Structures are given as structure tokens and as C-alpha cells.
Coordinates of C-alpha atoms in Angstrom, one line a residue:
Chain K
M1459 CA 0.0 0.0 0.0
S1460 CA 1.3 3.3 -1.0
Q1461 CA 0.3 5.4 2.0
S1462 CA 1.2 5.3 5.6
R1463 CA -1.5 4.3 8.1
Y1464 CA -1.5 7.8 9.4
A1465 CA -2.2 9.3 6.0
R1466 CA -5.0 6.8 5.6
A1467 CA -6.5 7.6 9.0
W1468 CA -6.3 11.3 8.0
D1469 CA -8.1 10.5 4.7
D1470 CA -10.7 8.6 6.7
L1471 CA -11.4 11.7 8.8
A1472 CA -11.4 14.0 5.8
S1473 CA -13.9 11.9 3.8
G1474 CA -16.0 11.4 6.9
L1475 CA -16.3 15.1 7.3
R1476 CA -17.1 15.5 3.6
S1477 CA -20.0 13.2 4.0
W1478 CA -21.5 15.3 6.8
R1479 CA -24.9 15.3 5.0
L1480 CA -25.1 11.5 5.3
A1481 CA -24.0 11.7 9.0
A1482 CA -26.7 14.2 9.7
T1483 CA -29.3 12.0 8.0
L1484 CA -28.1 8.9 9.9
G1485 CA -28.1 10.8 13.2
W1486 CA -31.6 12.1 12.7
T1487 CA -32.8 8.7 11.7
D1488 CA -31.4 7.2 14.9
V1489 CA -33.3 9.7 17.0
R1490 CA -36.5 9.3 15.1
L1491 CA -36.4 5.6 15.3
R1492 CA -35.7 5.6 19.0
Y1493 CA -38.9 7.5 19.6
R1494 CA -41.1 6.3 16.7
G1495 CA -44.5 5.4 17.9
S1496 CA -44.4 7.5 21.0
V1497 CA -46.7 10.5 21.3
L1498 CA -44.1 12.9 22.7
G1499 CA -41.3 11.7 20.5
P1500 CA -37.9 13.0 21.7
F1501 CA -39.7 15.2 24.2
W1502 CA -39.8 12.1 26.4
L1503 CA -36.3 13.0 27.2
T1504 CA -37.4 16.5 28.2
L1505 CA -40.1 15.1 30.4
S1506 CA -37.9 12.6 32.2
A1507 CA -35.2 15.2 32.7
L1508 CA -37.9 17.5 34.2
V1509 CA -39.1 14.8 36.6
M1510 CA -35.6 14.0 37.7
V1511 CA -34.5 17.6 38.2
V1512 CA -37.7 18.5 40.2
S1513 CA -37.5 15.5 42.5
M1514 CA -33.8 15.8 43.0
G1515 CA -34.0 19.5 43.4
V1516 CA -36.5 19.3 46.2
I1517 CA -34.6 16.7 48.2
Y1518 CA -31.1 18.0 47.8
A1519 CA -32.0 21.6 48.4
R1520 CA -33.3 20.4 51.7
L1521 CA -30.2 18.3 52.4
F1522 CA -27.8 21.0 51.5
H1523 CA -29.9 23.8 53.2
M1524 CA -30.2 25.8 50.0
N1525 CA -33.2 27.6 48.6
L1526 CA -34.7 26.3 45.4
R1527 CA -34.4 29.6 43.6
E1528 CA -30.6 29.3 43.9
Y1529 CA -30.2 25.6 43.6
L1530 CA -32.7 24.5 40.9
P1531 CA -31.2 26.5 38.0
F1532 CA -27.7 25.1 39.0
L1533 CA -28.9 21.6 39.2
S1534 CA -31.0 21.6 36.1
L1535 CA -28.3 23.0 33.9
S1536 CA -25.6 20.7 35.5
M1537 CA -27.7 17.6 35.0
A1538 CA -28.5 18.5 31.3
L1539 CA -24.8 19.1 30.6
W1540 CA -23.6 16.1 32.4
Q1541 CA -26.2 13.6 31.2
V1542 CA -26.1 14.3 27.5
G1543 CA -22.8 16.3 27.0
L1544 CA -20.4 14.1 29.0
S1545 CA -21.9 10.9 30.3
S1546 CA -24.0 9.6 27.4
L1547 CA -21.6 10.8 24.8
L1548 CA -18.8 8.9 26.4
L1549 CA -20.9 5.8 27.0
E1550 CA -22.3 5.8 23.5
S1551 CA -18.9 6.3 21.9
C1552 CA -18.0 2.8 23.2
T1553 CA -20.5 1.2 20.9
C1554 CA -19.9 3.7 18.0
F1555 CA -18.5 1.1 15.6
I1556 CA -20.1 -2.0 17.1
D1557 CA -23.6 -0.6 16.4
A1558 CA -22.7 0.1 12.8
E1559 CA -21.4 -3.5 12.2
A1560 CA -23.8 -4.3 9.4
S1561 CA -23.0 -1.3 7.3
I1562 CA -19.2 -1.6 8.0
H1563 CA -19.3 -5.1 6.6
A1564 CA -21.4 -4.3 3.6
M1565 CA -20.0 -1.0 2.4
K1566 CA -16.8 1.0 2.2
L1567 CA -17.5 4.0 4.3
P1568 CA -15.2 6.2 6.3
F1569 CA -15.2 5.1 10.0
S1570 CA -15.2 8.7 11.1
L1571 CA -18.7 8.9 9.6
Q1572 CA -20.0 6.8 12.5
A1573 CA -18.4 9.2 15.0
L1574 CA -20.0 12.2 13.3
R1575 CA -23.4 10.4 13.3
L1576 CA -23.1 9.9 17.0
L1577 CA -22.3 13.6 17.5
V1578 CA -25.3 14.6 15.5
R1579 CA -27.5 12.2 17.5
N1580 CA -26.3 13.5 20.8
A1581 CA -26.6 17.1 19.7
I1582 CA -30.3 16.5 18.8
V1583 CA -30.9 14.9 22.2
F1584 CA -29.0 17.7 23.9
A1585 CA -31.3 20.3 22.2
H1586 CA -34.3 18.5 23.7
S1587 CA -33.0 18.2 27.2
I1588 CA -31.7 21.8 27.4
V1589 CA -35.3 22.9 27.4
V1590 CA -35.6 22.0 31.1
P1591 CA -32.9 24.3 32.4
I1592 CA -34.1 27.1 30.1
G1593 CA -37.6 26.7 31.6
V1594 CA -36.2 26.8 35.1
F1595 CA -34.1 29.9 34.3
V1596 CA -37.2 31.6 33.0
I1597 CA -39.4 30.6 36.0
Y1598 CA -36.8 31.9 38.5
G1599 CA -36.0 34.9 36.4
V1600 CA -32.3 34.1 36.1
S1601 CA -31.0 35.7 33.0
P1602 CA -27.5 34.6 31.9
G1603 CA -26.5 37.6 29.9
L1604 CA -24.2 38.0 27.0
I1605 CA -21.3 36.5 28.9
S1606 CA -22.9 33.1 28.5
L1607 CA -21.9 33.1 24.9
V1608 CA -18.4 32.3 26.2
S1609 CA -19.7 28.8 26.8
L1610 CA -20.0 28.2 23.0
P1611 CA -16.3 27.5 22.5
G1612 CA -16.5 25.2 25.4
L1613 CA -19.3 23.3 23.8
A1614 CA -17.3 23.1 20.6
L1615 CA -14.4 21.6 22.6
W1616 CA -16.8 19.0 23.9
M1617 CA -17.8 18.1 20.4
I1618 CA -14.1 17.6 19.4
D1619 CA -13.5 15.5 22.5
G1620 CA -16.6 13.5 21.8
F1621 CA -15.4 12.9 18.3
A1622 CA -12.0 11.7 19.6
S1623 CA -13.7 9.5 22.1
C1624 CA -15.6 7.8 19.4
L1625 CA -12.4 7.0 17.5
L1626 CA -10.5 5.9 20.6
L1627 CA -13.2 4.1 22.7
G1628 CA -15.1 3.0 19.7
A1629 CA -12.1 1.1 18.4
L1630 CA -11.0 -0.2 21.8
C1631 CA -14.5 -1.5 22.6
A1632 CA -14.8 -3.2 19.3
R1633 CA -11.8 -5.2 20.3
F1634 CA -12.6 -5.7 24.0
R1635 CA -16.2 -6.1 24.6
D1636 CA -16.2 -5.8 28.4
I1637 CA -15.2 -2.1 28.4
P1638 CA -18.7 -0.5 28.2
P1639 CA -19.7 -1.9 31.6
I1640 CA -16.4 -0.7 33.1
M1641 CA -17.1 2.7 31.5
G1642 CA -20.6 2.7 33.1
A1643 CA -19.2 2.0 36.5
F1644 CA -16.5 4.7 36.0
L1645 CA -19.0 7.3 35.0
Q1646 CA -21.2 6.5 38.0
I1647 CA -18.2 7.4 40.3
A1648 CA -17.4 10.4 38.2
F1649 CA -21.0 11.7 38.6
Y1650 CA -20.6 11.8 42.4
V1651 CA -17.1 13.3 42.6
T1652 CA -17.9 16.0 40.1
P1653 CA -19.8 19.0 41.3
I1654 CA -23.1 18.3 39.5
I1655 CA -25.6 17.9 42.3
W1656 CA -23.4 19.8 44.7
K1657 CA -21.6 23.1 44.3
P1658 CA -17.8 23.6 44.4
S1659 CA -18.4 26.4 46.9
Q1660 CA -19.5 23.8 49.5
L1661 CA -15.9 22.6 49.7
S1662 CA -13.2 24.3 51.6
P1663 CA -10.8 26.4 49.4
R1664 CA -8.1 23.7 49.6
Q1665 CA -10.4 21.0 48.7
S1666 CA -11.8 22.9 45.8
A1667 CA -8.3 23.4 44.5
L1668 CA -8.0 19.6 44.3
L1669 CA -11.2 19.6 42.2
M1670 CA -9.1 21.0 39.4
L1671 CA -7.5 17.6 39.0
N1672 CA -10.9 16.2 38.0
P1673 CA -11.0 16.7 34.2
F1674 CA -14.8 16.4 34.2
Y1675 CA -15.0 19.4 36.6
D1676 CA -12.8 21.5 34.3
L1677 CA -14.8 20.6 31.2
L1678 CA -18.0 21.2 33.0
E1679 CA -16.9 24.6 34.3
L1680 CA -15.8 25.7 30.9
V1681 CA -19.4 25.6 29.7
R1682 CA -21.3 26.1 33.0
A1683 CA -19.4 29.1 34.5
P1684 CA -20.2 31.6 31.8
I1685 CA -23.9 30.8 31.9
F1686 CA -23.9 31.7 35.6
G1687 CA -22.1 34.9 34.8
T1688 CA -18.4 34.2 35.5
L1689 CA -15.6 33.5 33.2
P1690 CA -13.9 30.1 33.7
S1691 CA -10.7 30.5 35.5
L1692 CA -7.4 30.3 33.6
P1693 CA -6.3 26.9 35.1
V1694 CA -9.7 25.4 34.2
V1695 CA -9.3 26.6 30.6
M1696 CA -5.7 25.4 30.4
I1697 CA -6.3 22.0 31.8
S1698 CA -9.4 21.5 29.6
V1699 CA -7.6 22.5 26.4
G1700 CA -4.4 20.6 27.3
L1701 CA -6.2 17.4 28.2
S1702 CA -8.4 17.7 25.1
A1703 CA -5.3 18.1 22.9
F1704 CA -3.8 15.1 24.6
W1705 CA -7.0 13.1 24.2
C1706 CA -7.3 13.9 20.5
F1707 CA -3.6 13.0 20.0
I1708 CA -4.0 9.6 21.7
A1709 CA -7.2 9.0 19.8
F1710 CA -5.7 9.7 16.4
L1711 CA -2.7 7.5 17.1
F1712 CA -4.9 4.7 18.3
F1713 CA -7.3 5.1 15.5
A1714 CA -4.6 5.1 12.9
R1715 CA -3.1 1.9 14.3
T1716 CA -6.4 0.0 14.6
R1717 CA -8.4 1.4 11.6
A1718 CA -7.4 -1.3 9.1
R1719 CA -8.4 -4.0 11.6
L1720 CA -11.7 -2.5 12.7
A1721 CA -13.7 -4.3 10.0
F1722 CA -12.5 -7.6 11.4
W1723 CA -13.2 -6.7 15.0
V1724 CA -16.8 -5.5 14.9
Chain E
M1300 CA -18.1 7.8 -5.0
L1301 CA -18.0 7.0 -1.3
H1302 CA -17.0 3.4 -2.0
C1303 CA -13.6 4.4 -3.3
L1304 CA -10.7 4.3 -0.9
P1305 CA -8.9 7.6 -0.9
V1306 CA -5.8 5.8 -2.1
F1307 CA -7.6 4.8 -5.3
R1308 CA -8.7 8.3 -6.0
Q1309 CA -5.2 9.5 -5.6
D1310 CA -3.9 6.9 -8.1
A1311 CA -6.6 7.9 -10.5
C1312 CA -5.5 11.5 -10.2
A1313 CA -1.9 10.6 -10.6
S1314 CA -2.4 8.7 -13.9
G1315 CA -4.7 11.5 -15.2
F1316 CA -1.9 14.0 -14.5
L1317 CA 0.6 11.9 -16.4
G1318 CA -1.8 11.9 -19.4
L1319 CA -2.6 8.2 -19.2
S1320 CA -6.1 7.2 -19.8
S1321 CA -7.5 5.9 -16.6
M1322 CA -9.0 2.5 -17.6
P1323 CA -10.5 0.7 -14.7
L1324 CA -8.3 -2.2 -13.6
I1325 CA -7.7 -4.4 -10.6
R1326 CA -4.2 -5.5 -9.7
L1327 CA -3.0 -7.7 -6.9
I1328 CA 0.6 -8.5 -6.3
D1329 CA 1.5 -11.0 -3.6
Y1330 CA -1.6 -9.9 -1.7
S1331 CA -2.3 -11.7 1.5
L1332 CA -5.0 -11.1 4.1
T1333 CA -5.2 -12.4 7.6
Y1334 CA -7.9 -11.8 10.1
P1335 CA -8.3 -12.5 13.7
M1336 CA -11.1 -14.4 15.3
F1337 CA -11.6 -13.9 19.0
H1338 CA -13.3 -16.4 21.2
G1339 CA -13.4 -17.2 24.9
S1340 CA -11.6 -14.6 27.0
A1341 CA -9.9 -12.8 24.1
R1342 CA -12.9 -10.5 24.0
S1343 CA -12.3 -9.4 27.5
L1344 CA -9.9 -6.6 28.4
K1345 CA -9.7 -7.7 32.1
K1346 CA -8.9 -11.3 31.2
S1347 CA -6.5 -10.4 28.5
L1348 CA -4.6 -8.1 30.8
F1349 CA -4.3 -10.6 33.5
K1350 CA -3.3 -13.4 31.3
G1351 CA -0.5 -11.5 29.6
V1352 CA 0.8 -12.6 26.3
R1353 CA 1.3 -16.2 25.8
N1354 CA 3.4 -17.4 23.0
K1355 CA 1.9 -20.8 22.7
V1356 CA 1.3 -21.0 19.0
A1357 CA -0.2 -24.1 17.5
D1358 CA -0.5 -24.8 13.8
R1359 CA -3.6 -26.5 12.6
K1360 CA -5.1 -27.3 9.2
S1361 CA -8.7 -26.9 8.3
A1362 CA -11.1 -26.7 5.4
G1363 CA -10.7 -22.9 5.0
G1364 CA -7.4 -21.0 4.9
S1365 CA -4.5 -21.9 7.2
I1366 CA -5.2 -21.2 10.8
V1367 CA -2.8 -20.2 13.5
S1368 CA -4.2 -20.4 17.0
N1369 CA -3.0 -18.5 20.1
S1370 CA -5.2 -19.9 22.9
D1371 CA -8.3 -17.7 22.5
T1372 CA -7.3 -15.8 19.3
T1373 CA -7.3 -17.5 16.0
V1374 CA -5.6 -15.9 13.0
V1375 CA -7.0 -17.0 9.7
L1376 CA -5.0 -16.7 6.6
A1377 CA -7.9 -16.0 4.3
L1378 CA -6.0 -14.9 1.2
S1379 CA -2.5 -16.1 0.6
Q1380 CA -0.1 -14.4 -1.9
L1381 CA -2.5 -13.7 -4.6
T1382 CA -1.1 -12.2 -7.8
L1383 CA -3.8 -11.3 -10.2
S1384 CA -4.6 -8.7 -12.8
I1385 CA -8.1 -7.9 -14.2
E1386 CA -8.3 -5.5 -17.1
S1387 CA -11.2 -3.5 -18.4
G1388 CA -13.7 -5.6 -20.3
E1389 CA -13.3 -8.7 -18.2
R1390 CA -16.1 -10.5 -16.4
V1391 CA -14.6 -12.7 -13.8
G1392 CA -16.3 -15.5 -11.9
L1393 CA -15.0 -16.8 -8.6
I1394 CA -15.7 -20.4 -7.8
G1395 CA -14.6 -22.6 -4.9
H1396 CA -15.9 -24.3 -1.8
N1397 CA -17.3 -22.3 1.1
G1398 CA -14.4 -20.8 3.0
A1399 CA -12.1 -20.8 -0.1
G1400 CA -11.8 -17.0 0.2
K1401 CA -14.2 -15.8 -2.5
S1402 CA -16.2 -13.4 -0.3
T1403 CA -13.1 -12.3 1.5
L1404 CA -11.5 -11.4 -1.8
L1405 CA -14.6 -9.4 -2.8
R1406 CA -14.5 -7.5 0.5
A1407 CA -10.8 -6.8 0.0
L1408 CA -11.4 -5.5 -3.5
A1409 CA -14.3 -3.4 -2.2
G1410 CA -11.9 -1.8 0.4
I1411 CA -13.9 -3.1 3.4
Y1412 CA -11.1 -5.4 4.5
E1413 CA -7.6 -3.9 4.4
S1414 CA -4.3 -5.6 4.6
S1415 CA -0.8 -4.3 4.5
L1416 CA 0.6 -7.5 3.0
G1417 CA 1.3 -7.1 -0.7
V1418 CA -0.2 -4.7 -3.1
L1419 CA -3.9 -4.2 -3.9
H1420 CA -4.6 -1.6 -6.5
V1421 CA -8.1 -0.8 -7.8
E1422 CA -8.7 1.9 -10.3
G1423 CA -12.1 3.1 -11.3
D1424 CA -15.5 3.9 -9.8
L1425 CA -16.3 0.8 -7.7
H1426 CA -19.6 -0.5 -6.4
A1427 CA -20.0 -3.7 -4.4
L1428 CA -23.1 -5.8 -3.9
L1429 CA -22.2 -7.8 -0.9
S1430 CA -25.3 -8.1 1.2
P1431 CA -29.0 -7.6 0.3
Q1432 CA -29.4 -5.6 3.4
A1433 CA -26.4 -3.3 2.8
G1434 CA -26.9 -0.1 4.7
M1435 CA -30.6 -0.9 5.2
N1436 CA -32.3 -0.2 8.5
T1437 CA -35.1 -2.7 9.0
D1438 CA -37.0 -0.3 11.3
L1439 CA -37.4 2.2 8.5
T1440 CA -40.0 1.8 5.8
G1441 CA -39.0 0.8 2.3
R1442 CA -39.4 4.3 1.0
E1443 CA -37.3 5.8 3.8
N1444 CA -34.6 3.2 3.1
I1445 CA -34.5 4.2 -0.5
R1446 CA -33.9 7.8 0.5
L1447 CA -31.3 6.8 3.0
Y1448 CA -29.5 4.7 0.4
A1449 CA -29.6 7.7 -2.0
R1450 CA -27.7 9.6 0.7
Y1451 CA -25.3 6.7 1.1
I1452 CA -24.3 6.8 -2.5
G1453 CA -24.4 10.6 -2.6
L1454 CA -27.3 11.2 -5.0
S1455 CA -28.7 14.7 -5.5
D1456 CA -32.4 15.3 -4.6
S1457 CA -33.7 15.0 -8.1
A1458 CA -31.7 11.8 -8.6
T1459 CA -33.2 10.5 -5.4
V1460 CA -36.8 11.0 -6.8
E1461 CA -35.8 9.0 -9.9
L1462 CA -34.3 6.3 -7.8
E1463 CA -37.4 6.1 -5.7
A1464 CA -39.6 5.7 -8.8
D1465 CA -37.3 3.2 -10.4
V1466 CA -37.0 1.0 -7.3
E1467 CA -40.7 1.3 -6.5
A1468 CA -41.6 0.0 -10.0
F1469 CA -39.0 -2.8 -9.8
A1470 CA -39.6 -4.1 -6.4
E1471 CA -43.4 -4.3 -6.7
L1472 CA -44.0 -3.9 -3.0
G1473 CA -47.3 -2.0 -3.3
A1474 CA -48.5 -0.7 0.1
F1475 CA -45.6 -2.5 1.8
L1476 CA -43.2 0.2 0.6
D1477 CA -44.5 2.4 3.3
L1478 CA -44.2 -0.2 6.1
P1479 CA -41.0 -1.0 8.1
V1480 CA -38.7 -3.4 6.3
R1481 CA -38.7 -5.8 9.3
L1482 CA -42.3 -6.7 8.4
Y1483 CA -41.3 -7.8 4.9
S1484 CA -41.0 -11.4 3.9
S1485 CA -37.4 -12.4 3.0
G1486 CA -38.3 -12.3 -0.7
M1487 CA -39.7 -8.8 -0.5
A1488 CA -36.6 -7.6 1.4
I1489 CA -34.4 -9.1 -1.3
R1490 CA -36.4 -7.4 -4.0
L1491 CA -36.0 -4.1 -2.4
G1492 CA -32.3 -4.6 -1.6
F1493 CA -31.7 -5.8 -5.1
G1494 CA -33.5 -2.8 -6.7
L1495 CA -31.4 -0.5 -4.6
A1496 CA -28.1 -2.2 -5.0
T1497 CA -28.4 -2.4 -8.8
A1498 CA -29.3 1.3 -9.2
P1499 CA -25.8 2.8 -9.4
R1500 CA -23.8 2.5 -12.6
P1501 CA -20.2 1.9 -11.6
E1502 CA -17.2 1.0 -13.7
V1503 CA -16.1 -1.9 -11.4
L1504 CA -18.9 -4.1 -10.0
L1505 CA -18.3 -6.7 -7.4
M1506 CA -21.2 -9.1 -6.7
D1507 CA -21.8 -11.8 -4.2
E1508 CA -24.0 -14.8 -4.9
W1509 CA -27.2 -13.9 -3.0
F1510 CA -28.2 -12.1 -6.2
M1511 CA -29.4 -15.4 -7.6
A1512 CA -32.1 -15.8 -4.9
G1513 CA -35.8 -15.1 -5.3
D1514 CA -38.9 -16.5 -6.9
S1515 CA -38.9 -17.3 -10.7
H1516 CA -40.9 -14.2 -11.7
F1517 CA -38.5 -12.1 -9.8
Q1518 CA -35.5 -13.9 -11.2
E1519 CA -36.5 -13.1 -14.7
K1520 CA -36.8 -9.4 -13.8
A1521 CA -33.7 -9.5 -11.8
R1522 CA -31.7 -11.1 -14.6
E1523 CA -33.0 -8.4 -17.0
R1524 CA -32.0 -5.7 -14.7
L1525 CA -28.6 -7.3 -14.0
T1526 CA -27.9 -7.7 -17.7
R1527 CA -28.5 -4.0 -18.2
L1528 CA -26.1 -3.2 -15.3
I1529 CA -23.4 -5.6 -16.4
E1530 CA -23.5 -4.3 -20.0
H1531 CA -22.6 -0.9 -18.5
V1532 CA -19.8 -2.0 -16.2
R1533 CA -16.2 -2.3 -17.4
I1534 CA -15.1 -5.0 -14.9
L1535 CA -17.4 -7.5 -13.2
V1536 CA -16.3 -9.8 -10.4
I1537 CA -18.9 -12.2 -9.3
T1538 CA -19.0 -15.2 -6.9
S1539 CA -21.6 -17.9 -7.4
H1540 CA -22.2 -21.6 -6.9
S1541 CA -24.3 -21.7 -10.1
L1542 CA -22.0 -22.9 -12.8
P1543 CA -24.4 -22.4 -15.7
I1544 CA -24.7 -18.7 -14.8
L1545 CA -21.0 -18.3 -14.6
R1546 CA -20.5 -20.0 -17.9
Q1547 CA -23.1 -17.7 -19.5
W1548 CA -21.8 -14.4 -18.0
C1549 CA -18.1 -14.7 -17.5
T1550 CA -15.2 -14.4 -19.8
R1551 CA -12.8 -15.8 -17.2
I1552 CA -13.1 -18.0 -14.1
I1553 CA -10.8 -18.1 -11.1
W1554 CA -11.0 -21.2 -9.0
M1555 CA -10.0 -20.5 -5.4
E1556 CA -9.0 -23.0 -2.8
G1557 CA -7.7 -22.3 0.7
G1558 CA -7.2 -18.7 0.0
R1559 CA -5.1 -19.4 -3.1
I1560 CA -5.8 -19.5 -6.8
R1561 CA -6.0 -23.1 -7.9
M1562 CA -6.8 -22.3 -11.5
D1563 CA -7.4 -19.3 -13.7
G1564 CA -8.6 -19.3 -17.3
P1565 CA -11.5 -19.4 -19.7
P1566 CA -14.9 -20.5 -18.3
D1567 CA -15.2 -23.9 -20.0
L1568 CA -11.8 -25.0 -19.2
V1569 CA -11.9 -24.1 -15.5
I1570 CA -15.5 -25.1 -14.9
D1571 CA -14.9 -28.5 -16.4
A1572 CA -11.8 -29.1 -14.3
Y1573 CA -13.7 -27.9 -11.2
K1574 CA -16.6 -30.3 -12.0
A1575 CA -14.2 -33.2 -12.6
V1576 CA -12.7 -32.8 -9.2
N1577 CA -16.0 -32.3 -7.3
H1578 CA -18.2 -34.8 -9.1
G1579 CA -15.9 -37.3 -10.6

């Protein structure tokens, strides 16, 4: 073969991006099929997020001695960001290639197409579940202001990380089938050690400095802080960007080395 | 087209640049392909990590290609040092027992399986008919699947409408076209899949043997549609167990055995030799 595996992996990414229209169609189809036949369609997600946020909000506000007006906007936004943006994106990236087995075996398509499809799918789900925090913000009269636009680059970084996760975890899980449950257990722990249902300000200053070492915290702050009117701190930005660059680098190396064998693994 | 590996496109560009006419062709030089089969604990990261790497390699022979086993991972040598050249205008039939490497060779030519052993070079716009359900989602209706397929092969909106009308007329599904494909009988699903798969007009066509299935009325229509398609393509590679069909359609037969080429030549010569070994 005339090209190195890195050049071929790069070509795969490029042709995957070129077929974004197909990826968008596939992503839409995934969401439509998941909710076909239900009256509310994807708004089931909105409803279940609503029920969860309200019930958790009432209980934890009491446990943490906070008033709902302060706590509920925080909780609803954190939950929406965590559940769709971080947790389900990571979990689904594990089965990114396994789920596409039939078409991988039948047609020559860029593997990165499947990663894009997953991003589209999750973006659509995200758009539905973000309705709940928006509603809560409106009810409690919290207006995020223009500074919240700063969270858009953060969301873009999440997309890039998610894409890299698909290439890395998708390939790894195609080879080793016991990783998704390990991932699920890992994310469960991450959910509790990351300030999602609790606030970083509830820790002492020294403890919250340690929080920086939790990459989920940094990524979350990158998007969440601007919406609550503060810019993310410099260490948060640096750690997020640095880790993402590292993550993408590892993902590309791994993808390049495994890409030719993926068709045999799935 | 999407089905082309980027490497093929580059080659096509290169030859165009040098002023050579880019005739479709397939060339294999010393091409081998191995693939791993995992069983037992080889699928588990935990177990694989704990077990470490064992170097117990045992050689075994079997009906298919050569097999090398390493406790729970089996490496199958599916294609072994193939050297082969198919020029524009040739219609090649692949014959051989199950596991001889026919389908694997088609998948390798289609760019689905990749191997770094040897050279595989395909020039020309390629389309592979490998599975009747290729890219089909059985939860979608027939019509939705047609549109999805149009997206897969990169058709414009107006071409999609044409494809829809064409496949609708061919598949004769009636009201079923607007029902999910999983409700179809196997014959109906094949009719839809066949109609879709035979719609593009590639230069190089690879075809697996399921295309011979279906009831007799359908077979006649299918043959008519296939003949039109084949007249258009420059290179055809087809696998089949139906020797009369191969004799009728092909200009060259390659007999594969254990991942190697056992015989390669004109249809009558190879098919007679094949028959002599298998029935005599």
C-alpha cells in the first residue's frame, strides 16, 4: 500500500467530514427511530429530565440547606450538561463502531462517519434536554446575559473531545467487549465526585483546588461558569484545552493503528 | 463515490496527471490477508490483561485457509499471496468451496477489509453488492430506506426522486413500501435490496452470490436488470455456486482453494476441471 497508516487515517477523517450530510441523516434517523410510535417523541427526554430535576432539586435543596431559587437553576443545567454532553456521549462512543457493524461489513464508508453520526444524534438529544434548564431559568428569572456566549467555544471543545472519544473508545471497545460496563461504573463514580448535584463552593478552598484535577470538573466549568455569569478560571481553561489536545492526539494514534483491523473486530 | 478508498482516487489523479487514460483495472501483487477471530476470554480486556501474552502458537489445518491459534485468538490466513490482474472488459467469476476466500476477496477489493501484506490496486469507480441488506435499516420503511440509500451513494435530490420511482416499479411492493422493512417477507426484502443495489452505474462491479435468490418471476426481472447493469460496467467480479450462470456471463473463471488461486482461465476449461474434481 502506497500510503502510511497515518495518512490513511487522516483521509478517513477528511472523507468522513465531507459526508456530513449523510452523517446528519443517519443521526436524525437514529433519534427518530428511537422514539417512533411514542406520542411525545424525543420530548420524552425532556419530560424525564424534568421529573428528575424537580424530584432531586426538592430533596437536595433540603439536604444542602439551599433555597430552590438558587439551587434549581444550577442543578437543572448541570444535569443536562452532564447527562447528554459528557456521560451519554462517552458511554455511546464505546458502541460507536459495534452498532454500525452491518454497514461496516457491507459498504466501504469512512469510519469517522459513524463518529459524526453519534455527535449529530447527541446534539439533537441535547437540544431537547436543554429545554428544562431554560424553563427553570425563565421561571426563576435568572438571565444569563451575554457572557454566557463564552460557553459556546466550550461546547465546541466538547464536540471535538466526543469525536476523539468515538475513535478511541469505539475502536477499543470493538476489540474488547467488556469495556462498556467498566465505563458505566467509572461514569457513576465520576458523577458523584464532580460538582453536578453539589456546588464547588460547598468545599473548603483547599479541597476545591483539588477539584481542578478532575477533568470532568474542568470541562463542565468551561461551559457552565459563563452561563452563571463568571468566566472560567485560567487553570480550568488550560487544563481543559491541554487534556483535550492530549486526548485527541492519543485518539488519532490509536485510530490510525487500529483502523485497518476494525472491520475484522466488529 | 463513497466506496472508493482515498488511495484509489489519488492513483486515478496521478495517472490523469501523467496523461494516461485511466482505464478501470484491478491489480494484486503477492496480496495476503489475515484476520483475527476472537473467542473465549480474548474479547475481555480484564482477562487479556491478567493473562498477559502467551506465545503458545499451534498450527492446525482446516477446510478454510490456514489457521494459527494462540489460545483464544485464531488468526485465519484468508488470502494467501494472490497475484492477479483484471483488465477493463473482463467479467470474472470466482468459484470454490465455502471458505475458499471468495467473499473475502470481494470484500478486500471493495476496500472493506484492508491488509498491508502485498499490493492491492483498484482503479475506477467501484460498487460492491455484498449483502442484500447493505446499509438498510429494518426499522425504517422501504421508502425511507430508498432515500437513505440515496444519501449513502451521494445522490442529488432529483436523482433521489428518480431512484425512488425506479425501485418502486422494480420491487413491486405495493403498500408494503410504506411499512417497516422488518415486516417484509425475505423475498420482499431481497427485492427491495436488489433494486437499490443495482441502481448505481459503476465501472467496477463486485457481486456476491445472493443475487441469484428469489422466486422465478423475480429472477427473470432480476436477470434483465442485472444484464443491463453488467453491460454498463467495465469490470465484473462475481461469486456464485451456479456454474451455468458463470458459464453464461463470465469471460474468465478463477477457482479458489484455501485462500489461493487453484486455476485461472477461460470459463469452459476451469469449470470442467472444477466439475471433474467435485463430481468425478
